[in-house]
């Protein structure tokens, strides 16, 4: 027996219906915000992620599924969507002449991580990427999209965390101060944190989840102390707008996000549903990335903001909604009483006309006992069972409503 690859999963039965329901909800919300759906390839040139996401990030440095193709070119499965969308937008001239773009995608992503609840090696992301918008109103509207999804799925155990990481100059100054602080604490840090420090992007040290690292970093300089007046004003404006719109948030000074392309606003929606997701788990992560377009094509510039949702995590957080609202059901279970060709012919005819009327129909031509067919109809959550029996000689069949236990004999030609 050959099993599935570690960290991947199969969807079948109710789980397929549930993920489909989530896809539908996501598409519905995307529609309300007039976002346009885009699809990019599963694999890209590795250099896209090296350049776009950053070689010092865990995602690129440790977690990519990278391989050589037959012509020795380095290819990677998408670990995230943003770099790929930016490449697509540039390559197809979607950003020329300062065009605005509001895009979304639903796609599988691949990261070689240690699998656990809500963390897989192949997972789905719903992502939103908006180009050409540089005002705080767009920042807040983008957060609203994320929150609307949460609301649509009746998720109430969550926290919106926001932070500003300033512009590139601010970050340079901050990096220097943090570096000096880390050097003073180096003996207290784990090997993981030390490695982060030595790879050059010292801010990545906050990605550590190790208790002793968090403790050692407690007195670390905060990015907020190095933010320029301009960036501060912007962040304040965002907070005012959130408050005006009745959106609750928490400013988390340690929120820096694990990818290199961000500036100014970064945000996460973190689940506080310990029972279903384990200790604090990020469902949604995003932020502004105004220089990524220019990083990937020096001749281009476009402000941008976006976020991505991990769909499996979203499903864990929306467990109650999905269990309560998704069920498989059919309208008519059409069963032959005996496996006679005449009866099967009628079964085919009846199911055809029911389907023409838009009904969901399942036919049972088998030689199973009628009692068994009743049980199967119940199991399929069928509203009605149609019994094709000896009455067909009179042009009739029996239809039983399994929900209210009523039954009627009907002329076949009337169905
Ligand atoms: P990210 O924070 O790396 O951001 O991922 C976004 C979300 O994807 C996470 O919050 C989580 O729900 C989900 N996720 C990440 N890794 C896994 C995994 N191994 N298994 C299951 N779910 C996972 C990005 O990917 C950015 N591209 C977001 C963005 C878009 N920023 C701007 N635009």
Short mmCIF file of C-alpha atoms and ligand atoms in Angstrom, two decimals:
data_model
loop_
_atom_site.label_atom_id
_atom_site.label_comp_id
_atom_site.label_asym_id
_atom_site.label_seq_id
_atom_site.Cartn_x
_atom_site.Cartn_y
_atom_site.Cartn_z
CA UNK A 1 0.00 0.00 0.00
CA UNK A 2 1.38 3.41 -0.98
CA UNK A 3 0.24 6.16 1.39
CA UNK A 4 -0.12 9.89 0.90
CA UNK A 5 2.89 12.12 1.43
CA UNK A 6 3.36 13.38 4.99
CA UNK A 7 1.71 16.74 5.56
CA UNK A 8 -0.76 16.37 2.68
CA UNK A 9 -4.40 15.43 3.06
CA UNK A 10 -7.32 13.91 1.20
CA UNK A 11 -10.77 15.47 1.12
CA UNK A 12 -13.83 13.26 0.80
CA UNK A 13 -17.40 13.04 2.06
CA UNK A 14 -18.53 15.91 4.28
CA UNK A 15 -15.06 17.47 4.42
CA UNK A 16 -15.22 18.12 0.66
CA UNK A 17 -18.61 19.76 1.09
CA UNK A 18 -17.25 21.83 3.94
CA UNK A 19 -14.22 23.11 2.07
CA UNK A 20 -16.49 23.80 -0.90
CA UNK A 21 -18.78 25.84 1.36
CA UNK A 22 -15.75 27.83 2.52
CA UNK A 23 -14.66 28.40 -1.09
CA UNK A 24 -18.20 29.61 -1.88
CA UNK A 25 -18.20 32.03 1.06
CA UNK A 26 -14.78 33.36 0.08
CA UNK A 27 -15.90 33.91 -3.51
CA UNK A 28 -19.05 35.61 -2.25
CA UNK A 29 -17.12 38.09 -0.10
CA UNK A 30 -14.59 38.65 -2.91
CA UNK A 31 -17.54 39.47 -5.17
CA UNK A 32 -18.87 42.09 -2.75
CA UNK A 33 -15.52 43.89 -2.89
CA UNK A 34 -15.29 43.54 -6.68
CA UNK A 35 -12.09 41.54 -6.47
CA UNK A 36 -11.05 39.78 -9.66
CA UNK A 37 -10.02 36.13 -9.54
CA UNK A 38 -6.60 35.18 -10.84
CA UNK A 39 -4.87 31.83 -11.18
CA UNK A 40 -1.11 31.50 -11.31
CA UNK A 41 0.97 28.35 -11.85
CA UNK A 42 1.71 25.88 -9.07
CA UNK A 43 5.44 26.27 -9.68
CA UNK A 44 7.68 29.22 -10.35
CA UNK A 45 11.37 29.85 -10.84
CA UNK A 46 13.02 29.59 -7.43
CA UNK A 47 14.66 32.99 -7.93
CA UNK A 48 11.22 34.65 -7.77
CA UNK A 49 10.84 33.66 -4.13
CA UNK A 50 14.51 34.26 -3.29
CA UNK A 51 14.17 37.81 -4.56
CA UNK A 52 10.58 38.51 -3.61
CA UNK A 53 10.12 36.83 -0.24
CA UNK A 54 13.75 36.92 0.90
CA UNK A 55 16.44 34.29 1.33
CA UNK A 56 16.72 34.91 5.07
CA UNK A 57 13.07 33.99 5.71
CA UNK A 58 12.17 30.51 6.96
CA UNK A 59 9.67 30.13 4.15
CA UNK A 60 12.36 30.42 1.47
CA UNK A 61 15.40 29.27 3.37
CA UNK A 62 14.00 26.13 4.96
CA UNK A 63 10.54 25.33 3.76
CA UNK A 64 10.43 25.41 -0.03
CA UNK A 65 9.91 22.33 -2.15
CA UNK A 66 12.65 23.02 -4.65
CA UNK A 67 13.86 20.76 -7.44
CA UNK A 68 15.79 20.86 -10.68
CA UNK A 69 13.88 20.30 -13.91
CA UNK A 70 15.33 18.21 -16.73
CA UNK A 71 17.30 21.18 -18.02
CA UNK A 72 18.82 21.82 -14.61
CA UNK A 73 16.75 24.90 -13.84
CA UNK A 74 15.73 25.47 -10.23
CA UNK A 75 11.96 25.33 -9.78
CA UNK A 76 9.93 25.72 -6.57
CA UNK A 77 6.38 24.88 -5.65
CA UNK A 78 4.65 28.08 -4.51
CA UNK A 79 5.14 28.55 -0.76
CA UNK A 80 2.96 31.66 -0.85
CA UNK A 81 0.98 33.66 -3.38
CA UNK A 82 2.12 37.27 -3.23
CA UNK A 83 5.41 36.98 -5.17
CA UNK A 84 3.66 34.93 -7.82
CA UNK A 85 0.81 37.45 -8.19
CA UNK A 86 3.25 40.35 -8.48
CA UNK A 87 5.19 38.46 -11.15
CA UNK A 88 1.96 37.76 -13.01
CA UNK A 89 0.79 41.37 -12.77
CA UNK A 90 4.11 42.74 -14.05
CA UNK A 91 4.50 40.14 -16.79
CA UNK A 92 0.99 40.75 -18.12
CA UNK A 93 1.31 44.54 -17.88
CA UNK A 94 -1.57 44.77 -15.40
CA UNK A 95 0.27 47.50 -13.49
CA UNK A 96 1.29 49.70 -16.43
CA UNK A 97 0.02 53.31 -16.46
CA UNK A 98 -0.63 53.20 -12.70
CA UNK A 99 -3.52 50.80 -13.11
CA UNK A 100 -5.28 49.75 -9.95
CA UNK A 101 -5.87 46.04 -9.51
CA UNK A 102 -7.94 44.23 -6.90
CA UNK A 103 -7.13 40.57 -7.21
CA UNK A 104 -7.81 37.36 -5.30
CA UNK A 105 -6.81 33.72 -5.56
CA UNK A 106 -7.54 30.36 -4.03
CA UNK A 107 -4.61 28.06 -4.44
CA UNK A 108 -2.62 25.25 -2.94
CA UNK A 109 0.67 26.28 -1.35
CA UNK A 110 3.57 24.10 -0.28
CA UNK A 111 5.85 24.46 2.73
CA UNK A 112 8.10 21.85 4.21
CA UNK A 113 7.05 22.39 7.82
CA UNK A 114 6.56 20.00 10.71
CA UNK A 115 2.94 18.93 10.26
CA UNK A 116 0.53 19.47 13.15
CA UNK A 117 -3.04 20.65 13.63
CA UNK A 118 -3.60 23.46 11.11
CA UNK A 119 -0.10 23.14 9.71
CA UNK A 120 0.47 21.08 6.59
CA UNK A 121 3.01 20.73 3.83
CA UNK A 122 0.33 21.26 1.21
CA UNK A 123 -2.42 23.68 2.19
CA UNK A 124 -4.91 26.05 0.63
CA UNK A 125 -4.69 29.80 0.81
CA UNK A 126 -7.23 32.42 -0.12
CA UNK A 127 -5.32 35.59 -0.84
CA UNK A 128 -6.17 39.18 -1.71
CA UNK A 129 -3.63 41.46 -3.42
CA UNK A 130 -4.51 45.07 -4.21
CA UNK A 131 -2.30 47.32 -6.32
CA UNK A 132 -2.19 51.05 -6.95
CA UNK A 133 -3.77 52.06 -3.66
CA UNK A 134 -1.60 53.86 -1.16
CA UNK A 135 -4.00 55.44 1.32
CA UNK A 136 -4.95 54.36 4.83
CA UNK A 137 -8.55 53.98 3.75
CA UNK A 138 -7.51 51.12 1.48
CA UNK A 139 -5.57 49.59 4.37
CA UNK A 140 -8.68 49.62 6.52
CA UNK A 141 -10.91 48.42 3.70
CA UNK A 142 -8.52 45.49 3.18
CA UNK A 143 -8.76 44.57 6.85
CA UNK A 144 -12.54 44.77 6.47
CA UNK A 145 -12.45 42.10 3.75
CA UNK A 146 -10.62 39.76 6.11
CA UNK A 147 -13.03 40.49 8.95
CA UNK A 148 -16.05 39.98 6.76
CA UNK A 149 -14.87 36.47 5.97
CA UNK A 150 -14.45 35.75 9.66
CA UNK A 151 -17.96 37.07 10.31
CA UNK A 152 -19.55 35.12 7.46
CA UNK A 153 -18.28 31.92 9.01
CA UNK A 154 -19.52 32.88 12.50
CA UNK A 155 -16.02 32.86 13.98
CA UNK A 156 -15.97 34.84 17.22
CA UNK A 157 -12.85 33.67 19.01
CA UNK A 158 -10.22 35.81 17.37
CA UNK A 159 -8.13 38.90 17.78
CA UNK A 160 -7.11 41.44 15.14
CA UNK A 161 -3.50 42.42 15.77
CA UNK A 162 -1.88 45.31 13.96
CA UNK A 163 1.53 46.93 13.92
CA UNK A 164 3.59 49.27 11.80
CA UNK A 165 7.09 48.30 10.80
CA UNK A 166 7.81 51.72 9.29
CA UNK A 167 9.50 52.48 6.00
CA UNK A 168 12.81 51.03 4.83
CA UNK A 169 14.91 53.76 6.47
CA UNK A 170 13.14 53.22 9.80
CA UNK A 171 13.86 49.52 9.57
CA UNK A 172 17.53 50.05 8.89
CA UNK A 173 17.88 52.10 12.09
CA UNK A 174 15.84 49.60 14.06
CA UNK A 175 17.86 46.65 12.78
CA UNK A 176 21.02 48.26 14.03
CA UNK A 177 19.58 48.81 17.54
CA UNK A 178 18.13 45.31 17.68
CA UNK A 179 21.43 43.83 16.57
CA UNK A 180 23.21 45.52 19.45
CA UNK A 181 20.58 44.28 21.91
CA UNK A 182 20.77 40.71 20.61
CA UNK A 183 24.56 40.73 20.85
CA UNK A 184 24.20 41.56 24.54
CA UNK A 185 21.87 38.58 25.05
CA UNK A 186 23.48 36.09 22.72
CA UNK A 187 24.28 33.55 25.46
CA UNK A 188 20.63 33.30 26.51
CA UNK A 189 19.36 32.57 23.02
CA UNK A 190 18.56 29.22 21.43
CA UNK A 191 20.47 27.88 18.44
CA UNK A 192 17.43 28.72 16.35
CA UNK A 193 17.54 32.37 17.39
CA UNK A 194 21.32 32.50 17.01
CA UNK A 195 20.99 31.25 13.48
CA UNK A 196 18.38 33.92 12.74
CA UNK A 197 20.75 36.49 14.03
CA UNK A 198 23.66 35.25 11.98
CA UNK A 199 21.76 35.12 8.66
CA UNK A 200 21.66 38.91 8.61
CA UNK A 201 18.00 39.72 9.08
CA UNK A 202 17.94 40.17 12.81
CA UNK A 203 14.21 41.01 12.94
CA UNK A 204 13.52 37.39 12.06
CA UNK A 205 14.53 36.57 15.60
CA UNK A 206 10.97 37.43 16.65
CA UNK A 207 9.73 34.47 14.57
CA UNK A 208 11.05 32.22 17.34
CA UNK A 209 8.36 30.45 19.33
CA UNK A 210 10.81 29.15 21.93
CA UNK A 211 9.91 30.27 25.45
CA UNK A 212 13.47 31.14 26.51
CA UNK A 213 13.97 33.27 23.40
CA UNK A 214 10.77 35.16 24.06
CA UNK A 215 11.94 35.76 27.61
CA UNK A 216 15.38 36.98 26.50
CA UNK A 217 13.76 39.27 23.95
CA UNK A 218 11.39 40.83 26.44
CA UNK A 219 13.39 44.04 26.85
CA UNK A 220 14.32 44.26 23.18
CA UNK A 221 13.96 47.62 21.44
CA UNK A 222 10.57 47.91 19.83
CA UNK A 223 10.13 48.83 16.21
CA UNK A 224 7.63 51.45 17.42
CA UNK A 225 10.52 53.43 18.94
CA UNK A 226 12.18 53.73 15.51
CA UNK A 227 9.21 54.61 13.36
CA UNK A 228 9.40 57.92 11.51
CA UNK A 229 6.83 60.64 12.19
CA UNK A 230 5.27 60.05 8.80
CA UNK A 231 4.80 56.33 9.38
CA UNK A 232 3.51 56.98 12.88
CA UNK A 233 0.92 59.44 11.59
CA UNK A 234 -0.18 56.91 9.04
CA UNK A 235 -0.53 54.21 11.66
CA UNK A 236 -2.54 56.55 13.85
CA UNK A 237 -4.84 57.35 10.99
CA UNK A 238 -5.42 53.64 10.47
CA UNK A 239 -6.22 53.16 14.14
CA UNK A 240 -8.65 56.09 14.08
CA UNK A 241 -10.39 54.66 11.06
CA UNK A 242 -10.65 51.23 12.67
CA UNK A 243 -12.15 52.74 15.80
CA UNK A 244 -14.57 54.88 13.78
CA UNK A 245 -15.75 51.73 12.06
CA UNK A 246 -16.24 49.85 15.30
CA UNK A 247 -13.40 47.44 14.60
CA UNK A 248 -11.64 46.11 17.67
CA UNK A 249 -7.90 45.63 17.43
CA UNK A 250 -4.80 45.15 19.51
CA UNK A 251 -1.48 46.84 18.71
CA UNK A 252 1.18 44.13 18.94
CA UNK A 253 4.60 45.78 18.88
CA UNK A 254 6.28 42.43 18.24
CA UNK A 255 4.32 41.66 15.12
CA UNK A 256 6.85 41.77 12.27
CA UNK A 257 5.55 38.94 10.00
CA UNK A 258 7.80 36.24 8.61
CA UNK A 259 8.32 37.58 5.08
CA UNK A 260 10.67 40.35 3.93
CA UNK A 261 8.48 42.42 1.64
CA UNK A 262 6.36 44.34 4.13
CA UNK A 263 6.42 48.00 5.13
CA UNK A 264 4.19 50.16 7.33
CA UNK A 265 1.00 48.28 8.23
CA UNK A 266 1.21 44.59 9.09
CA UNK A 267 -1.71 42.69 10.56
CA UNK A 268 -2.81 39.27 11.63
CA UNK A 269 -6.03 37.70 12.73
CA UNK A 270 -5.10 35.28 15.46
CA UNK A 271 -7.46 32.60 16.70
CA UNK A 272 -8.08 32.44 20.44
CA UNK A 273 -9.98 29.17 20.01
CA UNK A 274 -7.51 26.97 21.88
CA UNK A 275 -9.83 23.96 21.75
CA UNK A 276 -9.97 23.76 17.95
CA UNK A 277 -6.70 25.37 16.89
CA UNK A 278 -4.32 24.91 19.79
CA UNK A 279 -2.48 27.81 21.37
CA UNK A 280 -2.67 31.07 19.45
CA UNK A 281 -2.73 30.29 15.79
CA UNK A 282 -2.68 32.83 12.99
CA UNK A 283 -5.52 32.35 10.56
CA UNK A 284 -4.88 35.44 8.44
CA UNK A 285 -1.70 37.39 7.81
CA UNK A 286 -1.02 40.40 5.65
CA UNK A 287 0.21 43.90 5.24
CA UNK A 288 1.47 46.59 2.93
CA UNK A 289 4.28 45.80 0.50
CA UNK A 290 4.92 48.97 -1.47
CA UNK A 291 8.38 48.04 -2.78
CA UNK A 292 7.85 44.45 -3.95
CA UNK A 293 6.84 45.45 -7.48
CA UNK A 294 10.04 47.50 -7.76
CA UNK A 295 12.13 44.70 -6.24
CA UNK A 296 10.96 42.33 -8.97
CA UNK A 297 11.11 44.87 -11.82
CA UNK A 298 13.21 47.99 -11.32
CA UNK A 299 11.34 49.85 -14.04
CA UNK A 300 8.03 49.53 -12.21
CA UNK A 301 6.47 50.89 -9.05
CA UNK A 302 3.14 50.29 -7.42
CA UNK A 303 1.94 50.54 -3.84
CA UNK A 304 0.27 47.33 -2.72
CA UNK A 305 -1.48 45.71 0.19
CA UNK A 306 -2.85 42.23 0.75
CA UNK A 307 -3.37 39.28 3.01
CA UNK A 308 -3.76 35.54 2.89
CA UNK A 309 -5.92 33.12 4.83
CA UNK A 310 -4.95 29.56 5.57
CA UNK A 311 -8.09 27.74 4.57
CA UNK A 312 -7.55 24.62 6.73
CA UNK A 313 -7.04 26.86 9.77
CA UNK A 314 -10.08 28.87 8.82
CA UNK A 315 -12.05 25.61 8.70
CA UNK A 316 -10.87 24.63 12.18
CA UNK A 317 -11.94 28.03 13.48
CA UNK A 318 -15.29 27.74 11.67
CA UNK A 319 -15.95 24.21 12.92
CA UNK A 320 -19.30 25.05 14.54
CA UNK A 321 -20.58 26.88 11.48
CA UNK A 322 -19.50 24.12 9.12
CA UNK A 323 -20.93 21.33 11.25
CA UNK A 324 -24.22 23.16 11.58
CA UNK A 325 -24.63 24.38 8.02
CA UNK A 326 -23.18 21.80 5.70
CA UNK A 327 -24.91 18.55 5.01
CA UNK A 328 -25.22 16.29 2.04
CA UNK A 329 -28.77 15.78 0.93
CA UNK A 330 -30.66 14.45 -2.07
CA UNK A 331 -34.25 15.09 -3.09
CA UNK A 332 -35.23 11.72 -4.57
CA UNK A 333 -33.78 8.26 -4.05
CA UNK A 334 -35.23 6.23 -6.92
CA UNK A 335 -35.19 2.49 -6.15
CA UNK A 336 -36.30 -0.51 -8.16
CA UNK A 337 -38.13 -3.06 -5.98
CA UNK A 338 -36.71 -5.90 -8.12
CA UNK A 339 -33.87 -5.82 -10.64
CA UNK A 340 -36.27 -6.30 -13.58
CA UNK A 341 -35.31 -4.59 -16.85
CA UNK A 342 -38.81 -2.96 -17.10
CA UNK A 343 -38.43 -1.47 -13.64
CA UNK A 344 -34.91 -0.23 -14.35
CA UNK A 345 -36.19 1.39 -17.52
CA UNK A 346 -38.86 3.26 -15.55
CA UNK A 347 -36.28 4.24 -12.91
CA UNK A 348 -34.11 5.77 -15.62
CA UNK A 349 -37.08 7.61 -17.12
CA UNK A 350 -38.33 8.99 -13.80
CA UNK A 351 -34.91 10.12 -12.62
CA UNK A 352 -34.40 11.86 -15.95
CA UNK A 353 -37.60 13.88 -15.64
CA UNK A 354 -36.93 14.71 -11.98
CA UNK A 355 -33.49 16.01 -12.89
CA UNK A 356 -34.99 18.06 -15.69
CA UNK A 357 -37.01 19.76 -12.94
CA UNK A 358 -33.78 20.55 -11.11
CA UNK A 359 -34.07 17.86 -8.43
CA UNK A 360 -31.07 16.05 -6.95
CA UNK A 361 -31.60 12.38 -7.71
CA UNK A 362 -29.84 9.12 -7.00
CA UNK A 363 -30.94 5.84 -8.62
CA UNK A 364 -30.52 2.37 -7.19
CA UNK A 365 -30.75 -0.31 -9.90
CA UNK A 366 -29.22 -2.98 -7.69
CA UNK A 367 -30.67 -6.29 -6.56
CA UNK A 368 -30.34 -5.33 -2.90
CA UNK A 369 -33.42 -5.92 -0.75
CA UNK A 370 -35.90 -3.04 -0.65
CA UNK A 371 -35.39 -2.68 3.10
CA UNK A 372 -31.68 -2.06 2.46
CA UNK A 373 -32.58 0.59 -0.12
CA UNK A 374 -34.71 2.40 2.46
CA UNK A 375 -31.74 2.39 4.80
CA UNK A 376 -29.47 3.77 2.07
CA UNK A 377 -31.98 6.52 1.25
CA UNK A 378 -32.02 7.51 4.94
CA UNK A 379 -28.25 7.42 5.08
CA UNK A 380 -28.04 9.69 2.04
CA UNK A 381 -30.37 12.12 3.82
CA UNK A 382 -32.90 11.78 1.04
CA UNK A 383 -36.21 13.64 1.33
CA UNK A 384 -38.12 11.11 -0.79
CA UNK A 385 -37.82 7.53 -1.93
CA UNK A 386 -39.50 6.47 -5.16
CA UNK A 387 -40.32 2.76 -5.28
CA UNK A 388 -40.56 1.27 -8.74
CA UNK A 389 -42.55 -1.94 -8.18
CA UNK A 390 -45.30 -4.04 -9.73
CA UNK A 391 -47.56 -0.96 -9.97
CA UNK A 392 -45.71 0.04 -13.13
CA UNK A 393 -48.11 -2.26 -15.03
CA UNK A 394 -50.75 0.37 -14.14
CA UNK A 395 -48.33 3.20 -15.02
CA UNK A 396 -47.81 4.10 -11.33
CA UNK A 397 -45.08 4.28 -8.67
CA UNK A 398 -45.06 4.96 -4.93
CA UNK A 399 -43.33 8.05 -3.56
CA UNK A 400 -42.63 8.16 0.16
CA UNK A 401 -41.59 11.30 1.93
CA UNK A 402 -39.01 10.11 4.44
CA UNK A 403 -39.06 13.34 6.43
CA UNK A 404 -42.74 13.31 7.37
CA UNK A 405 -43.57 9.66 6.67
CA UNK A 406 -46.28 10.27 4.11
CA UNK A 407 -46.72 8.27 0.98
CA UNK A 408 -48.59 8.62 -2.32
CA UNK A 409 -49.07 6.60 -5.47
CA UNK A 410 -48.41 8.69 -8.56
CA UNK A 411 -48.83 8.26 -12.29
CA UNK A 412 -45.40 7.98 -13.90
CA UNK A 413 -46.33 10.41 -16.63
CA UNK A 414 -47.11 13.05 -14.00
CA UNK A 415 -43.65 12.98 -12.49
P1 LIG B 1 1.77 33.87 5.75
O1 LIG B 1 1.59 34.49 7.07
O2 LIG B 1 3.05 33.19 5.48
O3 LIG B 1 1.54 35.04 4.70
O4 LIG B 1 0.60 32.87 5.48
C1 LIG B 1 -0.75 33.28 5.56
C2 LIG B 1 -1.60 32.22 6.23
O5 LIG B 1 -1.45 30.97 5.57
C3 LIG B 1 -1.21 31.92 7.66
O6 LIG B 1 -1.76 32.84 8.55
C4 LIG B 1 -1.80 30.53 7.86
O7 LIG B 1 -3.19 30.61 8.16
C5 LIG B 1 -1.64 29.91 6.48
N1 LIG B 1 -0.49 28.99 6.48
C6 LIG B 1 0.82 29.28 6.38
N2 LIG B 1 1.57 28.17 6.43
C7 LIG B 1 0.71 27.14 6.57
C8 LIG B 1 0.85 25.71 6.68
N3 LIG B 1 2.05 25.12 6.62
N4 LIG B 1 -0.26 24.95 6.82
C9 LIG B 1 -1.49 25.53 6.85
N5 LIG B 1 -1.68 26.86 6.75
C10 LIG B 1 -0.61 27.65 6.61
C11 LIG B 1 1.61 34.89 3.35
O8 LIG B 1 1.66 33.82 2.79
C12 LIG B 1 1.53 36.18 2.60
N6 LIG B 1 1.64 35.87 1.16
C13 LIG B 1 0.26 36.92 2.93
C14 LIG B 1 0.10 38.19 2.18
C15 LIG B 1 -0.59 38.39 1.06
N7 LIG B 1 0.70 39.33 2.49
C16 LIG B 1 0.37 40.24 1.58
N8 LIG B 1 -0.41 39.66 0.70
#
